[in-house]
Amino acid sequence: MSILNKFSLNNKIALVTGASYGIGFEIAKSLAGAGAKIVFNDVVPENLQKGLEAYKEAGIDAHGYLFDITDEAAVEKSIAQIEKEHGVIDILVNNAGIIQRKSMLETSAADYRKIIDIDLTGQFIMAKAVLPSMIKKGSGKIINICSMMSELGRETVVGYASAKGGLKMLTKNICSEFGHANIQCNGIGPGYIATPQTAPLREKQADGSRHPFDQFIIAKTPAGRWGTPDDLAGAAVFLASEASNFVNGHILYVDGGILAYIGKQP
Ligand code: NAP
Ligand code: GCO
């Protein structure tokens, strides 16, 4: 049998959260390309509709559901509906998330709680909702979208970094508690990726020069460029497929080498 068969997702159902666009959309496309049936969610009706149109344009028969990953009752109801309409979810990609950029001293406890709620508690709620059927089926893949901030801090992203650090440990804990049930829970740690979420960091300056943060990331990345969502496709298919059945609790960084590099001398 060809080794490539191990990367096949034929007859698998994949749920990607927050996947109307951005990283989630590209990961969903990659899983569809490997044979998976795509289910995705969003929290804004207009964006869900745009996502459905984008998948159709990409030739993907995706199924969209509107729910907030932080609303446990809505998540449980939606997962039950998805399982009834499509079958057991084989692959969950916990992609949905937000970021807020302001100094810690300007960050209220309410700000902090909101980011933790969406970027960490929401991923817990989603995993808890899909695990029972995965365990009953005897297999399952959970992929948490972590970050450079799962390993490193920086000014202005205290809530986000706290959540992404916690998400690394949630990943290890799901591995620890459910590995015996043939559940593999891993993370993908993207570097700096060009999406709407990082657009403010790449805005051209009034004089047409690169944003200072843009220049910083180029100097910090051995690849000398920002990543694109498509750079994450291979890692997603690998961690969603049986090719990674003995990989568990691992965060696979797809960062162009940032975490290995002290950075180019100014
Ligand atoms: P994005 O463009 O901002 O997309 C985030 C998605 O999450 C949107 O579809 C958004 O829906 C959805 N979402 C937000 N809150 C939600 C909620 N409560 N319930 C359901 N869906 C919700 O972000 P991205 O750049 O694609 O990033 C996707 C993931 O990768 C995030 O977890 C992010 O932290 C992580 N990441 C990004 C980078 C990067 O450089 N871009 C690097 C490392 C990790 P609406 O827009 O409709 O609200
Ligand atoms: C930021 C960026 C990063 C990226 C990503 C890096 O403001 O520092 O948004 O946090 O989103 O998480 O891996």
CSV table of C-alpha atoms and ligand atoms in Angstrom, one decimal:
chain,number,residue,atom,x,y,z
A,1,MET,CA,0.0,0.0,0.0
A,2,SER,CA,1.4,3.5,-0.9
A,3,ILE,CA,2.5,5.6,2.0
A,4,LEU,CA,0.3,8.3,0.6
A,5,ASN,CA,-2.8,6.3,1.6
A,6,LYS,CA,-1.9,7.1,5.2
A,7,PHE,CA,-2.6,10.7,4.5
A,8,SER,CA,-6.0,10.0,3.0
A,9,LEU,CA,-9.1,11.5,4.8
A,10,ASN,CA,-11.6,9.7,2.6
A,11,ASN,CA,-14.8,9.0,4.5
A,12,LYS,CA,-13.8,11.3,7.4
A,13,ILE,CA,-15.9,14.2,8.7
A,14,ALA,CA,-13.9,17.3,9.7
A,15,LEU,CA,-15.3,20.2,11.7
A,16,VAL,CA,-13.2,23.4,11.5
A,17,THR,CA,-14.2,26.2,13.8
A,18,GLY,CA,-14.1,29.9,12.6
A,19,ALA,CA,-13.4,28.7,9.1
A,20,SER,CA,-15.3,31.2,6.9
A,21,TYR,CA,-12.0,32.7,5.9
A,22,GLY,CA,-8.4,33.0,7.1
A,23,ILE,CA,-6.4,30.1,8.4
A,24,GLY,CA,-9.5,28.0,9.2
A,25,PHE,CA,-10.7,28.3,5.6
A,26,GLU,CA,-7.4,27.2,4.2
A,27,ILE,CA,-7.0,24.3,6.6
A,28,ALA,CA,-10.6,23.2,5.7
A,29,LYS,CA,-9.6,23.3,2.0
A,30,SER,CA,-6.6,21.2,2.7
A,31,LEU,CA,-8.6,18.6,4.6
A,32,ALA,CA,-11.2,18.5,1.8
A,33,GLY,CA,-8.3,18.1,-0.7
A,34,ALA,CA,-7.3,14.9,1.2
A,35,GLY,CA,-10.9,13.6,1.0
A,36,ALA,CA,-12.6,14.9,4.2
A,37,LYS,CA,-16.2,16.1,4.3
A,38,ILE,CA,-16.1,19.7,5.6
A,39,VAL,CA,-18.3,21.1,8.3
A,40,PHE,CA,-17.4,24.6,9.7
A,41,ASN,CA,-18.9,27.2,11.9
A,42,ASP,CA,-18.9,30.9,12.4
A,43,VAL,CA,-20.4,33.3,14.8
A,44,VAL,CA,-21.5,36.1,12.4
A,45,PRO,CA,-24.3,35.2,10.0
A,46,GLU,CA,-23.0,37.3,7.1
A,47,ASN,CA,-19.6,35.7,7.4
A,48,LEU,CA,-21.0,32.2,7.5
A,49,GLN,CA,-22.8,33.0,4.3
A,50,LYS,CA,-19.7,34.4,2.7
A,51,GLY,CA,-17.9,31.3,3.8
A,52,LEU,CA,-20.4,29.0,2.2
A,53,GLU,CA,-20.0,31.0,-1.1
A,54,ALA,CA,-16.2,30.8,-0.8
A,55,TYR,CA,-16.3,27.0,-0.3
A,56,LYS,CA,-18.7,26.6,-3.2
A,57,GLU,CA,-16.4,28.7,-5.4
A,58,ALA,CA,-13.5,26.4,-4.4
A,59,GLY,CA,-15.6,23.4,-5.4
A,60,ILE,CA,-16.1,22.2,-1.8
A,61,ASP,CA,-19.5,21.0,-0.6
A,62,ALA,CA,-19.0,22.5,2.9
A,63,HIS,CA,-21.7,22.6,5.6
A,64,GLY,CA,-21.9,25.7,7.7
A,65,TYR,CA,-23.4,26.1,11.2
A,66,LEU,CA,-23.9,29.3,13.2
A,67,PHE,CA,-22.8,29.1,16.9
A,68,ASP,CA,-20.5,30.7,19.4
A,69,ILE,CA,-17.8,28.3,20.6
A,70,THR,CA,-18.0,29.8,24.1
A,71,ASP,CA,-21.8,28.9,24.4
A,72,GLU,CA,-21.7,25.4,25.9
A,73,ALA,CA,-25.4,24.7,25.3
A,74,ALA,CA,-25.3,26.0,21.7
A,75,VAL,CA,-22.1,23.9,21.1
A,76,GLU,CA,-23.7,20.7,22.5
A,77,LYS,CA,-26.9,21.3,20.4
A,78,SER,CA,-24.9,22.0,17.2
A,79,ILE,CA,-22.6,19.0,17.6
A,80,ALA,CA,-25.7,16.8,18.1
A,81,GLN,CA,-27.2,18.3,15.0
A,82,ILE,CA,-24.0,17.8,13.0
A,83,GLU,CA,-23.7,14.2,14.1
A,84,LYS,CA,-27.4,13.6,13.2
A,85,GLU,CA,-27.0,15.2,9.8
A,86,HIS,CA,-23.5,14.0,8.8
A,87,GLY,CA,-22.2,11.4,11.3
A,88,VAL,CA,-19.6,11.3,14.0
A,89,ILE,CA,-17.0,14.1,13.8
A,90,ASP,CA,-13.6,12.4,13.1
A,91,ILE,CA,-11.5,15.5,13.1
A,92,LEU,CA,-12.0,18.7,15.1
A,93,VAL,CA,-9.8,21.7,14.2
A,94,ASN,CA,-10.1,24.2,17.0
A,95,ASN,CA,-9.2,27.3,14.9
A,96,ALA,CA,-11.7,30.0,16.0
A,97,GLY,CA,-10.1,32.8,18.0
A,98,ILE,CA,-9.7,36.5,18.5
A,99,ILE,CA,-6.8,38.8,19.5
A,100,GLN,CA,-6.8,42.1,21.3
A,101,ARG,CA,-3.7,44.3,21.2
A,102,LYS,CA,-3.2,46.7,24.1
A,103,SER,CA,-0.8,47.0,27.0
A,104,MET,CA,-1.5,44.9,30.1
A,105,LEU,CA,-2.1,48.1,32.1
A,106,GLU,CA,-4.9,49.1,29.7
A,107,THR,CA,-6.4,45.6,29.7
A,108,SER,CA,-9.4,45.2,32.0
A,109,ALA,CA,-10.2,42.0,33.7
A,110,ALA,CA,-13.3,41.8,31.5
A,111,ASP,CA,-11.1,42.2,28.4
A,112,TYR,CA,-8.8,39.4,29.7
A,113,ARG,CA,-11.7,37.1,30.5
A,114,LYS,CA,-13.2,37.5,27.0
A,115,ILE,CA,-10.0,36.5,25.3
A,116,ILE,CA,-9.4,33.6,27.6
A,117,ASP,CA,-13.1,32.6,27.1
A,118,ILE,CA,-12.9,32.5,23.3
A,119,ASP,CA,-9.2,31.4,22.7
A,120,LEU,CA,-9.0,28.8,25.5
A,121,THR,CA,-12.4,27.9,27.2
A,122,GLY,CA,-14.1,27.7,23.8
A,123,GLN,CA,-11.6,25.2,22.6
A,124,PHE,CA,-12.2,23.2,25.8
A,125,ILE,CA,-15.9,23.3,25.2
A,126,MET,CA,-15.6,22.1,21.6
A,127,ALA,CA,-13.2,19.3,22.5
A,128,LYS,CA,-15.5,18.1,25.4
A,129,ALA,CA,-18.5,18.1,23.0
A,130,VAL,CA,-16.9,15.9,20.3
A,131,LEU,CA,-14.9,13.5,22.5
A,132,PRO,CA,-17.8,11.2,23.6
A,133,SER,CA,-18.6,10.1,20.1
A,134,MET,CA,-14.9,9.8,19.1
A,135,ILE,CA,-14.3,7.6,22.1
A,136,LYS,CA,-17.4,5.5,21.2
A,137,LYS,CA,-16.1,5.2,17.6
A,138,GLY,CA,-12.6,4.2,18.8
A,139,SER,CA,-10.7,7.0,17.1
A,140,GLY,CA,-10.5,10.8,16.8
A,141,LYS,CA,-8.2,13.7,15.9
A,142,ILE,CA,-8.3,17.0,17.7
A,143,ILE,CA,-6.0,19.8,16.3
A,144,ASN,CA,-5.7,23.0,18.4
A,145,ILE,CA,-4.4,26.1,16.6
A,146,CYS,CA,-1.8,27.4,19.0
A,147,SER,CA,0.7,30.2,18.2
A,148,MET,CA,4.2,31.6,18.7
A,149,MET,CA,2.6,33.0,21.8
A,150,SER,CA,2.2,29.4,23.1
A,151,GLU,CA,6.0,29.7,23.7
A,152,LEU,CA,6.9,33.4,23.6
A,153,GLY,CA,5.4,36.6,25.1
A,154,ARG,CA,5.3,40.1,23.7
A,155,GLU,CA,4.0,43.5,24.6
A,156,THR,CA,0.2,44.1,24.0
A,157,VAL,CA,-1.0,40.5,23.7
A,158,VAL,CA,-1.2,39.5,27.4
A,159,GLY,CA,-4.7,37.8,27.1
A,160,TYR,CA,-3.9,36.1,23.8
A,161,ALA,CA,-0.5,34.8,25.0
A,162,SER,CA,-2.1,33.5,28.2
A,163,ALA,CA,-4.8,31.7,26.3
A,164,LYS,CA,-2.4,30.2,23.7
A,165,GLY,CA,0.0,29.1,26.4
A,166,GLY,CA,-3.0,27.4,28.1
A,167,LEU,CA,-4.0,25.9,24.8
A,168,LYS,CA,-0.7,24.1,24.6
A,169,MET,CA,-1.3,22.5,27.9
A,170,LEU,CA,-5.0,21.7,27.1
A,171,THR,CA,-3.5,19.9,24.1
A,172,LYS,CA,-1.2,17.9,26.3
A,173,ASN,CA,-3.9,17.1,28.8
A,174,ILE,CA,-6.4,15.8,26.2
A,175,CYS,CA,-3.5,13.6,24.9
A,176,SER,CA,-2.8,12.4,28.4
A,177,GLU,CA,-6.5,11.6,29.3
A,178,PHE,CA,-7.7,10.1,26.0
A,179,GLY,CA,-4.6,8.7,24.3
A,180,HIS,CA,-5.7,5.2,25.5
A,181,ALA,CA,-9.0,5.6,23.5
A,182,ASN,CA,-7.0,6.2,20.3
A,183,ILE,CA,-7.6,9.9,20.4
A,184,GLN,CA,-4.7,12.0,19.1
A,185,CYS,CA,-4.7,15.7,20.2
A,186,ASN,CA,-2.0,17.8,18.8
A,187,GLY,CA,-1.4,21.5,18.0
A,188,ILE,CA,-0.3,23.5,15.0
A,189,GLY,CA,1.7,26.6,16.0
A,190,PRO,CA,1.6,29.0,13.1
A,191,GLY,CA,4.2,31.7,12.8
A,192,TYR,CA,3.2,35.1,11.6
A,193,ILE,CA,0.6,34.5,8.9
A,194,ALA,CA,-0.9,37.0,6.5
A,195,THR,CA,-4.6,37.0,7.4
A,196,PRO,CA,-7.2,39.6,8.5
A,197,GLN,CA,-6.1,39.1,12.1
A,198,THR,CA,-2.5,40.3,11.4
A,199,ALA,CA,-3.5,42.9,8.8
A,200,PRO,CA,-2.9,45.8,11.2
A,201,LEU,CA,0.7,44.6,11.7
A,202,ARG,CA,1.4,44.8,8.0
A,203,GLU,CA,-0.2,48.1,7.0
A,204,LYS,CA,1.9,50.3,4.8
A,205,GLN,CA,3.1,53.5,6.5
A,206,ALA,CA,2.1,56.9,5.2
A,207,ASP,CA,5.4,57.2,3.3
A,208,GLY,CA,4.8,53.8,1.7
A,209,SER,CA,7.3,52.0,3.8
A,210,ARG,CA,6.7,48.7,5.6
A,211,HIS,CA,5.0,48.7,9.0
A,212,PRO,CA,7.8,48.5,11.7
A,213,PHE,CA,6.3,45.2,13.0
A,214,ASP,CA,6.3,43.9,9.4
A,215,GLN,CA,10.0,44.7,9.1
A,216,PHE,CA,10.6,43.1,12.5
A,217,ILE,CA,9.0,39.8,11.5
A,218,ILE,CA,10.9,39.7,8.3
A,219,ALA,CA,14.1,40.0,10.3
A,220,LYS,CA,13.0,37.4,12.8
A,221,THR,CA,12.0,34.8,10.3
A,222,PRO,CA,14.7,32.8,8.6
A,223,ALA,CA,12.3,32.3,5.7
A,224,GLY,CA,12.4,36.1,5.4
A,225,ARG,CA,8.7,36.3,4.7
A,226,TRP,CA,5.3,36.1,6.4
A,227,GLY,CA,3.5,32.8,6.2
A,228,THR,CA,0.4,32.2,4.1
A,229,PRO,CA,-2.5,30.1,5.4
A,230,ASP,CA,-1.7,27.6,2.7
A,231,ASP,CA,1.7,27.0,4.4
A,232,LEU,CA,-0.3,25.2,7.2
A,233,ALA,CA,-2.0,22.8,4.8
A,234,GLY,CA,0.5,19.9,5.0
A,235,ALA,CA,0.7,20.0,8.8
A,236,ALA,CA,-3.1,20.0,9.0
A,237,VAL,CA,-3.5,16.9,6.8
A,238,PHE,CA,-0.7,15.1,8.5
A,239,LEU,CA,-2.1,15.7,12.0
A,240,ALA,CA,-5.7,14.9,10.8
A,241,SER,CA,-4.6,11.5,9.2
A,242,GLU,CA,-3.6,8.1,10.3
A,243,ALA,CA,0.0,9.1,9.3
A,244,SER,CA,0.1,10.8,12.8
A,245,ASN,CA,-1.6,8.0,14.8
A,246,PHE,CA,1.5,7.7,17.1
A,247,VAL,CA,2.0,11.5,17.4
A,248,ASN,CA,0.2,12.9,20.5
A,249,GLY,CA,0.4,16.0,22.7
A,250,HIS,CA,2.7,17.6,20.2
A,251,ILE,CA,2.7,21.2,19.0
A,252,LEU,CA,3.9,21.3,15.4
A,253,TYR,CA,5.3,24.8,14.8
A,254,VAL,CA,4.9,26.0,11.2
A,255,ASP,CA,6.7,29.3,11.6
A,256,GLY,CA,9.4,29.6,8.9
A,257,GLY,CA,12.0,29.0,11.6
A,258,ILE,CA,11.2,31.9,14.0
A,259,LEU,CA,11.4,29.9,17.2
A,260,ALA,CA,14.9,28.6,16.2
A,261,TYR,CA,16.4,32.0,15.3
A,262,ILE,CA,17.8,34.9,17.4
A,263,GLY,CA,17.0,37.3,14.5
A,264,LYS,CA,18.9,39.1,11.8
A,265,GLN,CA,21.3,41.8,13.1
A,266,PRO,CA,19.7,45.2,12.4
B,1,NAP,P1,-9.2,35.6,11.8
B,1,NAP,O1,-8.9,35.9,10.4
B,1,NAP,O2,-9.4,36.6,12.8
B,1,NAP,O3,-10.4,34.5,11.8
B,1,NAP,C1,-10.8,34.1,13.1
B,1,NAP,C2,-12.1,33.3,12.9
B,1,NAP,O4,-12.6,32.9,14.2
B,1,NAP,C3,-13.2,34.1,12.2
B,1,NAP,O5,-13.9,33.3,11.3
B,1,NAP,C4,-14.1,34.4,13.3
B,1,NAP,O6,-15.4,34.6,12.9
B,1,NAP,C5,-14.0,33.2,14.2
B,1,NAP,N1,-14.5,33.4,15.6
B,1,NAP,C6,-14.0,34.4,16.4
B,1,NAP,N2,-14.7,34.2,17.6
B,1,NAP,C7,-15.5,33.2,17.5
B,1,NAP,C8,-16.5,32.6,18.3
B,1,NAP,N3,-16.7,33.0,19.6
B,1,NAP,N4,-17.2,31.5,17.9
B,1,NAP,C9,-17.0,31.0,16.6
B,1,NAP,N5,-16.1,31.6,15.7
B,1,NAP,C10,-15.4,32.7,16.2
B,1,NAP,O7,-7.9,34.7,12.4
B,1,NAP,P2,-6.8,33.9,11.7
B,1,NAP,O8,-5.6,34.7,11.5
B,1,NAP,O9,-7.4,33.1,10.5
B,1,NAP,O10,-6.4,32.9,12.9
B,1,NAP,C11,-7.2,31.7,13.1
B,1,NAP,C12,-6.6,31.0,14.3
B,1,NAP,O11,-5.1,30.9,14.1
B,1,NAP,C13,-6.8,31.8,15.6
B,1,NAP,O12,-6.9,30.8,16.6
B,1,NAP,C14,-5.4,32.5,15.7
B,1,NAP,O13,-5.2,32.8,17.1
B,1,NAP,C15,-4.5,31.5,15.2
B,1,NAP,N6,-3.2,32.1,14.7
B,1,NAP,C16,-3.2,33.0,13.8
B,1,NAP,C17,-1.9,33.5,13.4
B,1,NAP,C18,-1.7,34.5,12.3
B,1,NAP,O14,-0.6,35.0,12.2
B,1,NAP,N7,-2.8,34.9,11.6
B,1,NAP,C19,-0.7,32.9,13.9
B,1,NAP,C20,-0.8,31.9,14.9
B,1,NAP,C21,-2.1,31.5,15.3
B,1,NAP,P3,-16.0,36.1,12.7
B,1,NAP,O15,-14.9,36.9,11.9
B,1,NAP,O16,-17.2,35.9,11.9
B,1,NAP,O17,-16.2,36.7,14.1
B,2,GCO,C1,0.6,39.4,17.3
B,2,GCO,C2,0.1,38.5,16.2
B,2,GCO,C3,0.5,37.1,16.6
B,2,GCO,C4,-0.1,36.1,15.6
B,2,GCO,C5,0.3,34.7,16.0
B,2,GCO,C6,1.7,34.4,16.0
B,2,GCO,O1,-0.1,40.4,17.5
B,2,GCO,O2,1.6,39.1,17.9
B,2,GCO,O3,-1.2,38.6,16.0
B,2,GCO,O4,0.0,36.8,17.9
B,2,GCO,O5,-1.5,36.2,15.6
B,2,GCO,O6,-0.3,34.3,17.2
B,2,GCO,O7,1.9,33.0,16.1
